[in-house]
Amino acid sequence: MKLVMKFGGTSVGDGKKIRHVAQLLKSYYEEGNQIVVVTSALSGVTDSLMENAHLASTKGRTTLVKEFRTELTNKHHEAVKDAIDDPKVAEEVLRVLDLRIDELEKALIGICYLGELTPRSIDYISSYGERLAAPIVSGAVRSLGISSTEYTGGEAGIVTTSDYGNARPLEKTYELVEKRLGCRLCSHIQVVTGFIGENEEGIITTLGRSGSDFSASILGAALKADEIWLWKEVNGIMTTDPRIVPEARTIPQISYAEAMELSYFGANVLHPRTIEPAMREHIPVRVKNTFDPVFEGTLVVAEKFQCRQVVKAVSLIKNVALINIAGAEMAGTVGTVARLFTALANAGVNIVMISQGSSESNLSFVISGGHVEPALKALHSEFNREIVREITSDKNVCVVAVVGAGMAGTPGVAKRVFGALGNSMINIIMISQGSSQYNISFVVREDDAFDAVRTLHNEFELYNGNGIEKQL
């Protein structure tokens, strides 16, 4: 099989875990698989890079940079010691690491003198987490006697827009990746930095949230992989958060559409953008546990399957806020919603879900809890009470979503959802359902959120597993 495997920060958290990853790769490679690896940074490194970049821009103290350099060097040298047995390979990797840490130190000192941190420089600094991890992973593979080469995302062919912090791959990426990596699939395990690419001028960019998963999906689509494997610290996509419902089970198979719905509504295993490149080539995405590799995990595929109880999972989003705007003059006034969306977009506020009554005099929407102040400021500035008479916010809320492809066209699902919640005395503040009918999402009080998830998990008997009965 041709496989693209991505290992997250927990999987490559330190040298001992990298050694474990290298041994896993060796076993799959010796079974005849062609493998491209995408690696995240070691545990905590990206956060430390960002923290020290901000300190450099605000404090301007080069002594802090020197201290950070020592800390970073020690961490990665220790990882090399634990991950790589071959002295020659270890020496080569240490040389590469020291050169890159030198580059990083110079960049941070430059930020100290400039006293500013631009989006472009943030991408450059944050890229070093993966750029320091990739040589260690590749070296660990080579120390086991298998040829391996490491690349940055840009070197592998990922060419992006110049939207620093949230770049998107250009179409030429897919041809370039095949040209640069395809020729070595049979002879090498190739290791690529996740999360980063470069724009058409060769400047480093990053792909944003879950960027390493996104990188793996891009590479998988470009190489026409048989499957994309995302190795994490969990056993796949669960029926709900096991911290809320200990009886939660792994979903053995789920569709692209269902996975995207779940990711939009709080399931952090996958991000919607991760699915998109895989979808274009109909490549299955498998979520596996690095520390339980025998377990099959969850397979995400194009086909929509109906499970025994129609609903596949219950998801929860915390740290959100409900905004409500009201005014009798909103009814029939053309462009009100457009003005609202534009004002929020200009303020950098993303809307999670929205609901409007048929009277048009009241509109409610949910945003991230951290965006409340800029959202309220933008709305008050835009409307100034000429149409909207009242703008209120409520941070004491959560969003619950019930997801499953089998819900589409199945009568009575909403009745069961809201009937079960009513029987548990859980009040619903706001409801939203898309035309796909793959999810019903609603807002409840924060104090009721966990009870709502448990109630629905029990109502649809998700603790019994999701035996696939028929393809839709």
Short mmCIF file of C-alpha atoms in Angstrom, two decimals:
data_model
loop_
_atom_site.label_atom_id
_atom_site.label_comp_id
_atom_site.label_asym_id
_atom_site.label_seq_id
_atom_site.Cartn_x
_atom_site.Cartn_y
_atom_site.Cartn_z
CA MET A 1 0.00 0.00 0.00
CA LYS A 2 1.01 3.60 -0.56
CA LEU A 3 0.52 5.33 2.79
CA VAL A 4 0.91 8.86 4.10
CA MET A 5 1.26 8.73 7.90
CA LYS A 6 1.05 11.77 10.12
CA PHE A 7 2.29 11.69 13.72
CA GLY A 8 1.06 14.38 16.11
CA GLY A 9 2.90 16.14 18.91
CA THR A 10 1.97 13.50 21.48
CA SER A 11 3.25 10.72 19.20
CA VAL A 12 6.64 12.43 18.71
CA GLY A 13 6.67 14.18 22.07
CA ASP A 14 10.23 13.16 22.97
CA GLY A 15 13.07 10.91 21.85
CA LYS A 16 11.66 7.70 23.30
CA LYS A 17 8.37 8.23 21.49
CA ILE A 18 10.21 9.04 18.26
CA ARG A 19 12.10 5.75 18.63
CA HIS A 20 8.74 3.99 18.96
CA VAL A 21 7.46 5.77 15.83
CA ALA A 22 10.58 4.75 13.88
CA GLN A 23 10.07 1.12 14.87
CA LEU A 24 6.45 1.31 13.77
CA LEU A 25 7.51 2.75 10.42
CA LYS A 26 10.13 0.04 9.99
CA SER A 27 7.55 -2.70 10.54
CA TYR A 28 5.11 -1.24 8.00
CA TYR A 29 7.90 -0.56 5.48
CA GLU A 30 9.21 -4.12 5.72
CA GLU A 31 5.71 -5.39 4.96
CA GLY A 32 6.11 -3.79 1.53
CA ASN A 33 4.32 -0.47 2.10
CA GLN A 34 5.49 2.79 0.51
CA ILE A 35 5.47 5.43 3.25
CA VAL A 36 5.63 9.21 3.47
CA VAL A 37 5.69 10.57 7.04
CA VAL A 38 4.39 13.93 8.23
CA THR A 39 5.67 14.99 11.63
CA SER A 40 4.54 17.57 14.14
CA ALA A 41 6.87 19.34 16.58
CA LEU A 42 8.00 17.78 19.85
CA SER A 43 5.60 18.34 22.75
CA GLY A 44 5.35 21.95 23.85
CA VAL A 45 7.90 23.30 21.37
CA THR A 46 5.55 25.35 19.18
CA ASP A 47 4.00 27.02 22.24
CA SER A 48 7.50 27.84 23.56
CA LEU A 49 8.51 29.29 20.21
CA MET A 50 5.49 31.59 20.18
CA GLU A 51 5.93 32.60 23.81
CA ASN A 52 9.56 33.54 23.26
CA ALA A 53 8.81 35.34 20.00
CA HIS A 54 6.30 37.54 21.84
CA LEU A 55 8.77 38.10 24.68
CA ALA A 56 11.41 39.13 22.15
CA SER A 57 9.05 41.68 20.57
CA THR A 58 7.86 43.16 23.87
CA LYS A 59 10.84 42.82 26.24
CA GLY A 60 13.65 43.09 23.69
CA ARG A 61 16.08 41.20 25.92
CA THR A 62 18.61 39.14 24.00
CA THR A 63 19.58 37.35 27.21
CA LEU A 64 16.15 35.68 27.19
CA VAL A 65 16.79 34.51 23.64
CA LYS A 66 20.11 33.00 24.70
CA GLU A 67 18.42 31.17 27.57
CA PHE A 68 15.71 29.85 25.24
CA ARG A 69 18.33 28.70 22.74
CA THR A 70 20.00 26.63 25.47
CA GLU A 71 16.69 25.15 26.58
CA LEU A 72 15.68 24.27 23.01
CA THR A 73 19.08 22.79 22.21
CA ASN A 74 19.06 20.60 25.32
CA LYS A 75 15.55 19.33 24.60
CA HIS A 76 16.34 18.30 21.02
CA HIS A 77 19.79 16.92 21.81
CA GLU A 78 18.21 14.77 24.50
CA ALA A 79 15.64 13.56 21.96
CA VAL A 80 18.44 12.58 19.56
CA LYS A 81 20.17 10.65 22.34
CA ASP A 82 16.98 8.70 23.14
CA ALA A 83 15.83 8.17 19.54
CA ILE A 84 19.00 7.34 17.59
CA ASP A 85 21.48 4.56 18.38
CA ASP A 86 23.81 4.94 15.39
CA PRO A 87 26.57 7.44 16.42
CA LYS A 88 27.22 8.56 12.83
CA VAL A 89 23.54 9.28 12.17
CA ALA A 90 23.21 11.05 15.54
CA GLU A 91 26.17 13.29 14.72
CA GLU A 92 24.67 14.23 11.34
CA VAL A 93 21.30 15.05 12.92
CA LEU A 94 22.87 17.13 15.71
CA ARG A 95 24.76 19.15 13.11
CA VAL A 96 21.54 19.94 11.26
CA LEU A 97 19.74 20.85 14.49
CA ASP A 98 22.50 23.20 15.64
CA LEU A 99 22.47 25.04 12.31
CA ARG A 100 18.72 25.51 12.46
CA ILE A 101 18.78 26.65 16.07
CA ASP A 102 21.46 29.18 15.08
CA GLU A 103 19.08 30.53 12.40
CA LEU A 104 16.25 30.69 14.91
CA GLU A 105 18.38 32.56 17.46
CA LYS A 106 19.33 35.19 14.87
CA ALA A 107 15.68 35.67 13.92
CA LEU A 108 14.62 36.12 17.56
CA ILE A 109 17.43 38.60 18.21
CA GLY A 110 16.28 40.53 15.14
CA ILE A 111 12.79 40.68 16.61
CA CYS A 112 14.29 41.98 19.87
CA TYR A 113 15.86 44.92 18.04
CA LEU A 114 12.86 45.61 15.81
CA GLY A 115 10.35 45.36 18.65
CA GLU A 116 7.62 43.97 16.43
CA LEU A 117 6.25 40.59 15.45
CA THR A 118 4.58 40.43 12.03
CA PRO A 119 2.38 37.59 10.72
CA ARG A 120 5.21 36.65 8.36
CA SER A 121 7.77 36.44 11.17
CA ILE A 122 5.31 34.48 13.35
CA ASP A 123 5.07 31.86 10.61
CA TYR A 124 8.84 31.76 10.26
CA ILE A 125 9.45 31.31 14.00
CA SER A 126 6.64 28.79 14.55
CA SER A 127 7.89 26.63 11.66
CA TYR A 128 10.98 25.67 13.64
CA GLY A 129 9.10 23.17 15.80
CA GLU A 130 8.55 20.87 12.84
CA ARG A 131 11.86 21.78 11.21
CA LEU A 132 13.69 20.56 14.31
CA ALA A 133 11.56 17.42 14.71
CA ALA A 134 11.83 16.14 11.12
CA PRO A 135 15.63 15.49 11.17
CA ILE A 136 15.26 13.47 14.38
CA VAL A 137 12.42 11.34 13.01
CA SER A 138 14.28 10.76 9.75
CA GLY A 139 17.48 10.00 11.65
CA ALA A 140 15.70 7.50 13.89
CA VAL A 141 14.48 5.67 10.78
CA ARG A 142 17.97 5.67 9.25
CA SER A 143 19.46 4.33 12.48
CA LEU A 144 17.25 1.25 11.95
CA GLY A 145 18.85 0.62 8.57
CA ILE A 146 16.20 2.16 6.29
CA SER A 147 16.97 4.99 3.87
CA SER A 148 15.18 8.21 4.80
CA THR A 149 15.20 11.84 3.68
CA GLU A 150 13.63 14.84 5.42
CA TYR A 151 11.99 17.83 3.75
CA THR A 152 10.27 21.00 4.79
CA GLY A 153 6.73 21.32 3.45
CA GLY A 154 7.99 23.78 0.84
CA GLU A 155 10.80 21.48 -0.26
CA ALA A 156 8.25 18.68 -0.65
CA GLY A 157 6.27 20.89 -3.01
CA ILE A 158 3.55 22.48 -0.86
CA VAL A 159 3.15 25.94 -2.42
CA THR A 160 0.57 28.16 -0.75
CA THR A 161 -1.10 31.53 -0.72
CA SER A 162 0.58 34.27 1.33
CA ASP A 163 -2.11 34.24 4.05
CA TYR A 164 0.36 33.93 6.90
CA GLY A 165 -1.01 31.80 9.71
CA ASN A 166 -3.79 30.36 7.56
CA ALA A 167 -2.30 29.60 4.14
CA ARG A 168 -4.01 27.45 1.50
CA PRO A 169 -2.29 25.18 -1.02
CA LEU A 170 -2.18 26.31 -4.65
CA GLU A 171 -3.19 23.88 -7.38
CA LYS A 172 0.42 23.50 -8.56
CA THR A 173 1.17 21.83 -5.20
CA TYR A 174 -0.30 18.52 -6.30
CA GLU A 175 1.93 18.23 -9.36
CA LEU A 176 5.05 19.40 -7.51
CA VAL A 177 4.64 16.95 -4.64
CA GLU A 178 4.27 14.03 -7.04
CA LYS A 179 7.36 15.17 -8.94
CA ARG A 180 9.54 15.65 -5.83
CA LEU A 181 8.45 12.74 -3.62
CA GLY A 182 7.00 10.20 -6.02
CA CYS A 183 10.36 9.05 -7.43
CA ARG A 184 11.66 7.96 -4.00
CA LEU A 185 8.62 6.15 -2.67
CA CYS A 186 10.06 2.69 -3.31
CA SER A 187 13.49 3.33 -1.81
CA HIS A 188 13.02 5.78 1.08
CA ILE A 189 10.75 6.62 3.98
CA GLN A 190 10.40 10.34 3.34
CA VAL A 191 9.75 12.63 6.32
CA VAL A 192 7.99 15.96 5.72
CA THR A 193 7.41 18.76 8.19
CA GLY A 194 3.73 19.19 8.91
CA PHE A 195 1.99 22.54 9.29
CA ILE A 196 4.27 24.51 6.95
CA GLY A 197 4.66 25.29 3.24
CA GLU A 198 5.99 28.23 1.29
CA ASN A 199 4.49 30.85 -1.01
CA GLU A 200 5.50 31.42 -4.61
CA GLU A 201 8.34 33.68 -3.48
CA GLY A 202 9.79 30.89 -1.33
CA ILE A 203 8.75 32.51 1.96
CA ILE A 204 7.67 30.12 4.74
CA THR A 205 3.93 30.00 5.48
CA THR A 206 1.89 27.95 7.93
CA LEU A 207 -1.42 26.17 7.35
CA GLY A 208 -3.14 27.13 10.60
CA ARG A 209 -5.10 24.97 13.00
CA SER A 210 -4.49 21.21 12.57
CA GLY A 211 -1.97 22.13 9.89
CA SER A 212 -0.03 18.86 10.16
CA ASP A 213 -3.17 16.82 9.46
CA PHE A 214 -3.85 19.16 6.54
CA SER A 215 -0.30 18.62 5.25
CA ALA A 216 -0.79 14.85 5.34
CA SER A 217 -4.03 15.10 3.40
CA ILE A 218 -2.42 17.36 0.77
CA LEU A 219 0.48 14.93 0.32
CA GLY A 220 -1.85 11.94 0.23
CA ALA A 221 -3.99 13.52 -2.48
CA ALA A 222 -0.92 14.52 -4.52
CA LEU A 223 0.62 11.05 -4.32
CA LYS A 224 -2.70 9.22 -4.88
CA ALA A 225 -2.14 7.33 -1.62
CA ASP A 226 -4.19 4.25 -0.82
CA GLU A 227 -4.89 5.62 2.65
CA ILE A 228 -3.91 8.56 4.87
CA TRP A 229 -3.22 7.54 8.45
CA LEU A 230 -3.42 10.10 11.23
CA TRP A 231 -1.65 8.72 14.29
CA LYS A 232 -2.89 10.28 17.52
CA GLU A 233 -3.15 9.46 21.22
CA VAL A 234 -6.78 8.31 20.91
CA ASN A 235 -8.37 5.19 19.44
CA GLY A 236 -10.11 7.07 16.64
CA ILE A 237 -13.23 9.20 16.42
CA MET A 238 -15.46 8.53 19.41
CA THR A 239 -19.24 8.55 19.85
CA THR A 240 -18.67 11.43 22.25
CA ASP A 241 -15.98 12.79 24.57
CA PRO A 242 -15.07 9.89 26.90
CA ARG A 243 -14.31 12.42 29.64
CA ILE A 244 -18.03 13.20 29.66
CA VAL A 245 -19.33 9.70 28.94
CA PRO A 246 -16.85 6.96 29.96
CA GLU A 247 -18.88 4.42 27.94
CA ALA A 248 -18.13 6.29 24.69
CA ARG A 249 -16.92 3.96 21.93
CA THR A 250 -14.77 4.27 18.82
CA ILE A 251 -16.77 4.68 15.60
CA PRO A 252 -15.32 2.06 13.20
CA GLN A 253 -16.37 3.84 10.00
CA ILE A 254 -17.71 7.28 9.19
CA SER A 255 -18.24 9.33 6.04
CA TYR A 256 -16.34 12.45 5.01
CA ALA A 257 -19.52 14.48 5.47
CA GLU A 258 -20.13 13.18 8.99
CA ALA A 259 -16.50 13.73 9.98
CA MET A 260 -16.69 17.33 8.77
CA GLU A 261 -19.91 17.93 10.69
CA LEU A 262 -18.33 16.54 13.86
CA SER A 263 -15.18 18.58 13.46
CA TYR A 264 -17.16 21.79 13.01
CA PHE A 265 -19.03 21.02 16.21
CA GLY A 266 -16.28 20.41 18.72
CA ALA A 267 -14.75 17.00 17.90
CA ASN A 268 -11.06 17.91 17.85
CA VAL A 269 -9.78 14.69 16.25
CA LEU A 270 -10.12 16.09 12.72
CA HIS A 271 -10.37 19.55 11.21
CA PRO A 272 -12.66 20.16 8.20
CA ARG A 273 -9.75 21.25 6.00
CA THR A 274 -8.03 17.92 6.66
CA ILE A 275 -10.78 16.12 4.80
CA GLU A 276 -10.92 18.35 1.70
CA PRO A 277 -7.78 17.19 -0.20
CA ALA A 278 -8.57 13.54 0.59
CA MET A 279 -12.11 14.01 -0.72
CA ARG A 280 -10.91 15.26 -4.10
CA GLU A 281 -9.18 11.90 -4.71
CA HIS A 282 -11.59 9.74 -2.65
CA ILE A 283 -8.75 8.62 -0.37
CA PRO A 284 -9.78 6.98 2.92
CA VAL A 285 -8.46 8.65 6.07
CA ARG A 286 -7.76 6.40 9.04
CA VAL A 287 -7.40 7.71 12.62
CA LYS A 288 -5.20 5.38 14.69
CA ASN A 289 -3.62 5.31 18.14
CA THR A 290 0.20 5.47 18.12
CA PHE A 291 0.31 3.60 21.41
CA ASP A 292 -2.16 0.87 20.35
CA PRO A 293 -1.22 0.30 16.71
CA VAL A 294 -3.03 -3.04 16.41
CA PHE A 295 -6.40 -1.32 16.98
CA GLU A 296 -8.03 -0.47 13.63
CA GLY A 297 -9.25 2.97 14.72
CA THR A 298 -11.75 4.91 12.60
CA LEU A 299 -11.87 4.83 8.81
CA VAL A 300 -13.24 7.98 7.14
CA VAL A 301 -14.57 7.25 3.65
CA ALA A 302 -16.69 8.80 0.92
CA GLU A 303 -19.64 6.44 1.37
CA LYS A 304 -22.40 7.32 3.78
CA PHE A 305 -23.40 4.48 6.06
CA GLN A 306 -26.39 4.26 8.34
CA CYS A 307 -25.71 2.74 11.71
CA ARG A 308 -28.22 0.81 13.77
CA GLN A 309 -29.39 3.85 15.72
CA VAL A 310 -29.15 6.42 12.87
CA VAL A 311 -27.10 8.86 15.00
CA LYS A 312 -23.32 8.29 14.99
CA ALA A 313 -22.08 10.74 17.61
CA VAL A 314 -22.88 13.56 20.02
CA SER A 315 -20.47 16.49 20.04
CA LEU A 316 -20.01 19.46 22.36
CA ILE A 317 -18.51 22.92 21.86
CA LYS A 318 -17.51 24.81 24.99
CA ASN A 319 -16.13 28.35 25.35
CA VAL A 320 -18.73 29.94 23.09
CA ALA A 321 -21.13 32.85 23.46
CA LEU A 322 -24.64 33.53 22.22
CA ILE A 323 -25.30 36.94 20.66
CA ASN A 324 -28.86 38.10 20.12
CA ILE A 325 -29.87 41.17 18.11
CA ALA A 326 -33.45 42.40 18.00
CA GLY A 327 -35.45 45.26 16.51
CA ALA A 328 -38.88 45.54 14.96
CA GLU A 329 -37.44 47.53 12.04
CA MET A 330 -35.23 44.57 11.06
CA ALA A 331 -38.31 42.88 9.57
CA GLY A 332 -38.32 43.39 5.82
CA THR A 333 -35.20 45.58 5.81
CA VAL A 334 -33.00 44.40 2.96
CA GLY A 335 -29.30 43.88 3.72
CA THR A 336 -29.42 43.66 7.53
CA VAL A 337 -27.90 40.20 7.66
CA ALA A 338 -25.29 41.16 5.04
CA ARG A 339 -24.26 44.15 7.14
CA LEU A 340 -24.05 41.97 10.24
CA PHE A 341 -21.85 39.35 8.56
CA THR A 342 -19.61 41.99 7.01
CA ALA A 343 -19.13 43.85 10.29
CA LEU A 344 -18.23 40.62 12.11
CA ALA A 345 -15.91 39.46 9.33
CA ASN A 346 -14.07 42.78 9.38
CA ALA A 347 -13.63 42.36 13.13
CA GLY A 348 -12.19 38.85 12.64
CA VAL A 349 -15.18 37.14 14.26
CA ASN A 350 -16.26 33.71 12.99
CA ILE A 351 -19.88 32.57 13.39
CA VAL A 352 -20.32 28.98 14.62
CA MET A 353 -24.09 28.73 14.04
CA ILE A 354 -27.01 31.03 13.34
CA SER A 355 -30.79 31.08 13.72
CA GLN A 356 -33.42 33.61 12.66
CA GLY A 357 -37.14 33.62 13.29
CA SER A 358 -39.60 34.04 10.41
CA SER A 359 -40.62 37.44 11.82
CA GLU A 360 -37.08 38.67 10.94
CA SER A 361 -37.15 40.88 14.03
CA ASN A 362 -34.76 38.70 16.01
CA LEU A 363 -31.51 37.01 15.00
CA SER A 364 -29.30 34.83 17.19
CA PHE A 365 -25.85 33.44 16.50
CA VAL A 366 -23.03 31.71 18.32
CA ILE A 367 -19.38 32.79 18.26
CA SER A 368 -16.17 31.85 20.08
CA GLY A 369 -16.16 33.06 23.68
CA GLY A 370 -12.96 35.01 23.05
CA HIS A 371 -14.60 37.08 20.29
CA VAL A 372 -17.42 38.60 22.33
CA GLU A 373 -15.90 42.04 22.92
CA PRO A 374 -14.83 42.70 19.30
CA ALA A 375 -18.18 41.33 18.08
CA LEU A 376 -20.23 43.64 20.31
CA LYS A 377 -18.06 46.61 19.44
CA ALA A 378 -18.44 45.92 15.71
CA LEU A 379 -22.22 45.48 15.93
CA HIS A 380 -22.80 48.61 18.00
CA SER A 381 -20.65 50.59 15.59
CA GLU A 382 -22.41 49.21 12.50
CA PHE A 383 -26.04 49.58 13.57
CA ASN A 384 -25.98 52.45 16.06
CA ARG A 385 -29.60 51.66 17.06
CA GLU A 386 -31.15 52.81 13.78
CA ILE A 387 -32.52 49.31 12.99
CA VAL A 388 -31.28 47.09 15.79
CA ARG A 389 -32.69 48.19 19.13
CA GLU A 390 -31.08 45.60 21.37
CA ILE A 391 -27.83 43.63 21.30
CA THR A 392 -27.20 41.14 24.11
CA SER A 393 -24.61 38.46 24.81
CA ASP A 394 -24.52 35.35 26.98
CA LYS A 395 -21.29 33.45 27.71
CA ASN A 396 -22.94 30.87 29.95
CA VAL A 397 -23.81 28.54 27.06
CA CYS A 398 -22.55 25.52 25.11
CA VAL A 399 -23.42 24.03 21.73
CA VAL A 400 -24.43 20.37 21.46
CA ALA A 401 -24.64 18.64 18.06
CA VAL A 402 -26.15 15.28 17.15
CA VAL A 403 -24.52 13.91 13.98
CA GLY A 404 -25.25 11.04 11.61
CA ALA A 405 -25.79 10.54 7.88
CA GLY A 406 -28.71 8.25 8.70
CA MET A 407 -30.63 11.22 10.08
CA ALA A 408 -31.28 12.49 6.56
CA GLY A 409 -34.81 11.48 5.61
CA THR A 410 -35.41 9.50 8.82
CA PRO A 411 -38.60 10.74 10.52
CA GLY A 412 -38.67 11.25 14.26
CA VAL A 413 -35.01 11.95 15.01
CA ALA A 414 -35.68 15.52 16.17
CA LYS A 415 -38.59 14.29 18.25
CA ARG A 416 -36.33 11.82 20.05
CA VAL A 417 -33.62 14.44 20.58
CA PHE A 418 -35.86 17.08 22.05
CA GLY A 419 -38.14 14.61 23.83
CA ALA A 420 -35.17 13.08 25.66
CA LEU A 421 -33.86 16.51 26.63
CA GLY A 422 -37.30 17.57 27.82
CA ASN A 423 -37.61 14.46 29.97
CA SER A 424 -34.27 15.37 31.53
CA MET A 425 -35.52 18.91 32.21
CA ILE A 426 -32.87 20.44 29.93
CA ASN A 427 -33.98 23.71 28.35
CA ILE A 428 -32.99 24.51 24.76
CA ILE A 429 -32.14 28.14 24.03
CA MET A 430 -31.53 28.03 20.26
CA ILE A 431 -31.80 25.40 17.49
CA SER A 432 -30.11 25.12 14.09
CA GLN A 433 -30.23 22.40 11.41
CA GLY A 434 -28.59 22.49 7.98
CA SER A 435 -30.32 21.31 4.81
CA SER A 436 -27.99 18.29 4.67
CA GLN A 437 -29.87 16.98 7.75
CA TYR A 438 -26.64 15.36 8.94
CA ASN A 439 -26.76 17.23 12.22
CA ILE A 440 -29.10 18.90 14.65
CA SER A 441 -27.29 21.46 16.78
CA PHE A 442 -28.64 23.51 19.65
CA VAL A 443 -27.60 25.78 22.49
CA VAL A 444 -28.06 24.93 26.16
CA ARG A 445 -26.92 26.43 29.43
CA GLU A 446 -23.34 25.57 30.31
CA ASP A 447 -24.53 23.87 33.50
CA ASP A 448 -26.76 21.55 31.44
CA ALA A 449 -24.23 20.71 28.69
CA PHE A 450 -22.73 17.50 30.10
CA ASP A 451 -26.18 16.20 31.10
CA ALA A 452 -27.42 16.92 27.57
CA VAL A 453 -24.57 14.92 26.03
CA ARG A 454 -25.11 12.00 28.41
CA THR A 455 -28.85 12.04 27.82
CA LEU A 456 -28.52 11.86 24.04
CA HIS A 457 -25.72 9.30 24.14
CA ASN A 458 -28.06 7.07 26.15
CA GLU A 459 -31.13 7.87 24.05
CA PHE A 460 -29.47 6.64 20.86
CA GLU A 461 -27.69 3.76 22.65
CA LEU A 462 -24.28 4.80 21.34
CA TYR A 463 -22.60 2.88 24.17
CA ASN A 464 -23.58 -0.32 22.28
CA GLY A 465 -21.31 0.61 19.38
CA ASN A 466 -22.22 1.50 15.83
CA GLY A 467 -22.61 -1.73 13.92
CA ILE A 468 -22.90 -0.83 10.24
CA GLU A 469 -26.07 -2.28 8.85
CA LYS A 470 -26.53 -0.78 5.44
CA GLN A 471 -25.00 1.64 2.99
CA LEU A 472 -27.10 4.67 2.22
#
